[in-house]
Amino acid sequence: MFELLTTDGSSKARLGRLTTSRGVIDTPVFMPVGTQGSVKALDPRELQEMGTRIILGNTYHLHIRPGLDILRQAGGLHRFINWPLPILTDSGGFQVFSLASIRKIKEPGVEFRSHLDGTLLFLGPKEAMEIQRLLGSDIAMVFDDCPPHTGTPAEVRAAVERTMRWAAECREQPRAEGQAVFGIVQGGSHAELREECAKAIVAMQFEGYAIGGVSVGEPEAEMMKAVEHTVPFLPENQPRYAMGLGTPAQLVELVARGVDMFDCVLPTRVARNGTAFTAKGTISIKAGFNKADLGPIEEGCQCFACRNFSRAYLRHLLNVGEILGLRMVSVHNSYMFIKLMEDIRAHITAGTFGDFRRDYAANYVPSEKVLAARGETAVGGAG
Amino acid sequence: MFELLTTDGSSKARLGRLTTSRGVIDTPVFMPVGTQGSVKALDPRELQEMGTRIILGNTYHLHIRPGLDILRQAGGLHRFINWPLPILTDSGGFQVFSLASIRKIKEPGVEFRSHLDGTLLFLGPKEAMEIQRLLGSDIAMVFDDCPPHTGTPAEVRAAVERTMRWAAECREQPRAEGQAVFGIVQGGSHAELREECAKAIVAMQFEGYAIGGVSVGEPEAEMMKAVEHTVPFLPENQPRYAMGLGTPAQLVELVARGVDMFDCVLPTRVARNGTAFTAKGTISIKAGFNKADLGPIEEGCQCFACRNFSRAYLRHLLNVGEILGLRMVSVHNSYMFIKLMEDIRAHITAGTFGDFRRDYAANYVPSEKVLAARGETAVGGAG
């Protein structure tokens, strides 16, 4: 399923190729997030035009709405949302632990109340895999216990142990035809727990491995540590996925640490507030300095928004509440993340990733506001 | 500028062709409304794909935001919003009389406070034409006095007289290169006032004539009368435009009464509530009966939404608040209005418009809710 093509000389960055029945995915890759069956504000044509090769869907959200009956009748998630390329589905573990207000952790799973209407629901490894089988995603994720980053060592250990037991159970469940399953490594920022969890999960032989328990509100340094403590114990010849990350500058650093796959709600979430990503950091399109700026969001950008509209027009649209404004910033931001991965792949191929990484870090000024938005828990539809 | 190609044998319906420097427009035509420089939720590509040949912009709204400085710097409205085809701009008369909270009608125009922030502003024939000259619209409208449909005969007469005086002044103002100007006939549902106003306005020799004072909350019968009392006094060889109208069934009837051009906020406005137009009337996409309906909004419809998405998916998107839902219903509804005009033109050409009109009226069940939405005054951005 995964072919490792090149390894960077200056870092752990890797060039790879992931093959699914619905298409080939060059890695490192960014996967736009379609939590509720739609990448917020974008349509499938716009996504394909900007080079999207795989999107995310979410088990927890889709299970609640529209529900499995409809998805079954539609013939799976791809057909329901009219997306012909690969889909990775999250197992719902993260959402159960972050969104559901009342819950009871039992050995076969979690009893919880829907964040929406309080309905009592149950998700465990068996249920999560069965739902993902029905959704027919190309990559399913195991059901894990994702503890808060403020958890005590004992709490994180309990979550790691539960994650390992549940992963073993997920491994035995039936799958959709051609469906790959990725294991998830938990363990917070504790080196020994990460190692223990990674070794146990890898021993179960999944098609890929994710680093979970990141993007849960922890400081950047802790997040980087979690990744550094995990990657050495993951097999070279399988894909590695850092869940829920990150800003463009973080993505470059995570690639340098050997991660191949990313998903993040940032590009579309901050777009709805009028914040656009550029190679130098974020800018507020609504800001006064854009009032008469007839240039694009980013000079040279080939996205649909930058090819068609000026900052001044987008600022006007956002100021008067026209939907086209947030649509076009969503297009630009999503394209920017996709294009960053294209550039990274080109630099790994050319052997210039080290220079690119250094320049990127030097030029990119992270915004505190945007870093904070990454950690926000979006009740009722992340993304 | 206008060529009358065919007149229907069974009614006053006409087939025509309007030539502007930015493109040829076959009539009868529907013009999507882009009040604030954006047809709500749609982008220019979507509009062109569905066959849009001309859109509307609004002098009042664009004057307030983004303001004339920006529009001047951008080189006019077309370039600011990236719309290469014709634009018709409304003069702002309707908005001044319906939105501005405090106003004083003086002979050179109207002093009013912005609905947005209370800023004291002034619009009169001279200002409205100057703004439209700067916007560079292909068709500018005269600045008129649009009285409420509840006005007394004396009030309507005063509005008609002011409309005639202001039209004469508009006629003398400088224009943008190639810009046509249309006169507006007021007079409510009073036959004699409509006749008097029409004759006076026609004598001023504009490039086209609009029927104003309709779509202001009046009952349908009164609206039809206003049109019937006006059309006989308009020249055969010039385009006729019924402002702000209407539902699909009303458009068919208005074409039969000799009207060539239409604009209406209904397709995009009701879409944002999840209401879709079909040839048989409106349906609520959110309704329970669409829950598992995997067919398109309308069988056989060739719009982007119907070619790509099911009612069940659109219902889900609307229910969970995903922007793609209202986007796609906006696409469908706007396409439906454009396509209706294509069908009407084909039937006039084939000599079958009489049959088409009869069948349409028999099949279309008007919705009271939708009829009411047409009359709503949208503060802060109609459309």
PDB file of C-alpha atoms in Angstrom, chain A residues 274 276 278 281-297 311-312 315 319, chain B residues 70 73:
ATOM      1  CA  GLY A 274     -11.412  36.308   7.390  1.00  0.00           C
ATOM      2  CA  ALA A 276      -5.756  34.000   5.313  1.00  0.00           C
ATOM      3  CA  THR A 278       0.504  33.206   3.430  1.00  0.00           C
ATOM      4  CA  GLY A 281       2.161  33.863   8.326  1.00  0.00           C
ATOM      5  CA  THR A 282      -1.486  34.816   8.588  1.00  0.00           C
ATOM      6  CA  ILE A 283      -3.142  38.090   7.659  1.00  0.00           C
ATOM      7  CA  SER A 284      -6.581  39.435   8.420  1.00  0.00           C
ATOM      8  CA  ILE A 285      -8.291  40.150   5.113  1.00  0.00           C
ATOM      9  CA  LYS A 286     -10.689  42.507   6.904  1.00  0.00           C
ATOM     10  CA  ALA A 287      -7.799  44.681   8.109  1.00  0.00           C
ATOM     11  CA  GLY A 288      -7.794  48.297   7.010  1.00  0.00           C
ATOM     12  CA  PHE A 289      -4.536  47.899   5.047  1.00  0.00           C
ATOM     13  CA  ASN A 290      -6.419  45.740   2.543  1.00  0.00           C
ATOM     14  CA  LYS A 291      -9.084  48.377   1.882  1.00  0.00           C
ATOM     15  CA  ALA A 292      -7.638  49.501  -1.442  1.00  0.00           C
ATOM     16  CA  ASP A 293      -5.279  46.586  -2.103  1.00  0.00           C
ATOM     17  CA  LEU A 294      -6.162  45.412  -5.583  1.00  0.00           C
ATOM     18  CA  GLY A 295      -3.618  42.595  -5.514  1.00  0.00           C
ATOM     19  CA  PRO A 296      -4.396  38.962  -4.615  1.00  0.00           C
ATOM     20  CA  ILE A 297      -4.136  37.489  -1.114  1.00  0.00           C
ATOM     21  CA  ARG A 311      -7.878  41.614  -1.280  1.00  0.00           C
ATOM     22  CA  ALA A 312     -10.006  44.773  -1.491  1.00  0.00           C
ATOM     23  CA  ARG A 315     -12.375  42.467   2.391  1.00  0.00           C
ATOM     24  CA  ASN A 319     -17.285  43.163   5.811  1.00  0.00           C
TER      25      ASN A 319
ATOM     26  CA  ILE B  70     -12.311  51.827  -3.989  1.00  0.00           C
ATOM     27  CA  GLN B  73      -9.429  52.745  -8.015  1.00  0.00           C
TER      28      GLN B  73
END
